[in-house]
XYZ file of C-alpha atoms in Angstrom:
63
model
C 0.000 0.000 0.000
C 1.281 3.439 -0.937
C 1.776 5.977 1.843
C 1.183 9.727 2.121
C 2.978 12.468 4.045
C 1.095 15.779 3.906
C 2.551 18.958 5.403
C -0.958 20.408 5.674
C -1.598 17.921 8.492
C 1.144 19.605 10.546
C 0.688 23.380 10.508
C 3.846 25.436 10.473
C 4.768 29.077 10.156
C 5.471 28.398 6.479
C 1.951 27.111 5.726
C 3.557 24.384 3.633
C 1.196 22.471 1.345
C 3.517 19.762 0.039
C 2.116 16.234 -0.218
C 4.410 13.269 -0.866
C 2.950 9.946 -2.020
C 4.675 6.674 -2.847
C 6.086 3.505 -1.378
C 6.875 3.890 2.318
C 10.667 4.119 2.051
C 10.435 6.605 -0.842
C 8.104 8.824 1.162
C 10.275 8.670 4.289
C 13.386 9.601 2.307
C 11.684 12.474 0.447
C 9.868 13.748 3.547
C 13.098 13.752 5.566
C 14.920 15.667 2.825
C 12.044 18.152 2.620
C 11.871 18.590 6.398
C 15.608 19.307 6.572
C 15.809 21.675 3.604
C 12.551 23.570 4.154
C 11.617 23.229 7.821
C 15.097 23.144 9.385
C 14.718 19.699 10.966
C 17.650 17.386 11.638
C 17.631 14.048 9.833
C 18.189 11.385 12.474
C 16.967 7.805 12.811
C 14.604 9.009 15.540
C 13.207 11.708 13.264
C 12.620 9.178 10.481
C 10.836 6.898 12.972
C 8.578 9.817 13.919
C 7.867 10.488 10.238
C 7.019 6.837 9.697
C 4.422 6.986 12.496
C 2.766 10.010 10.870
C 2.280 8.410 7.441
C -1.223 7.657 6.244
C -2.387 5.077 3.752
C -3.130 6.504 0.323
C -6.799 6.663 -0.585
C -7.023 5.570 -4.240
C -8.438 8.282 -6.516
C -9.537 5.865 -9.227
C -11.823 2.841 -9.242
């Protein structure tokens, strides 16, 4: 099942609207890179674990 990370679920001063969808490891990698470069986070194993817990299952848009 594909996963989704959506910045809109976690309000920030930047009002970021980025949504990342894909296989779990792809989303974790991209979300971590985004969080570091845009939101000033530090990429650590603990941070990636926290990201993993925040992922949602993708809701298919087609039948």
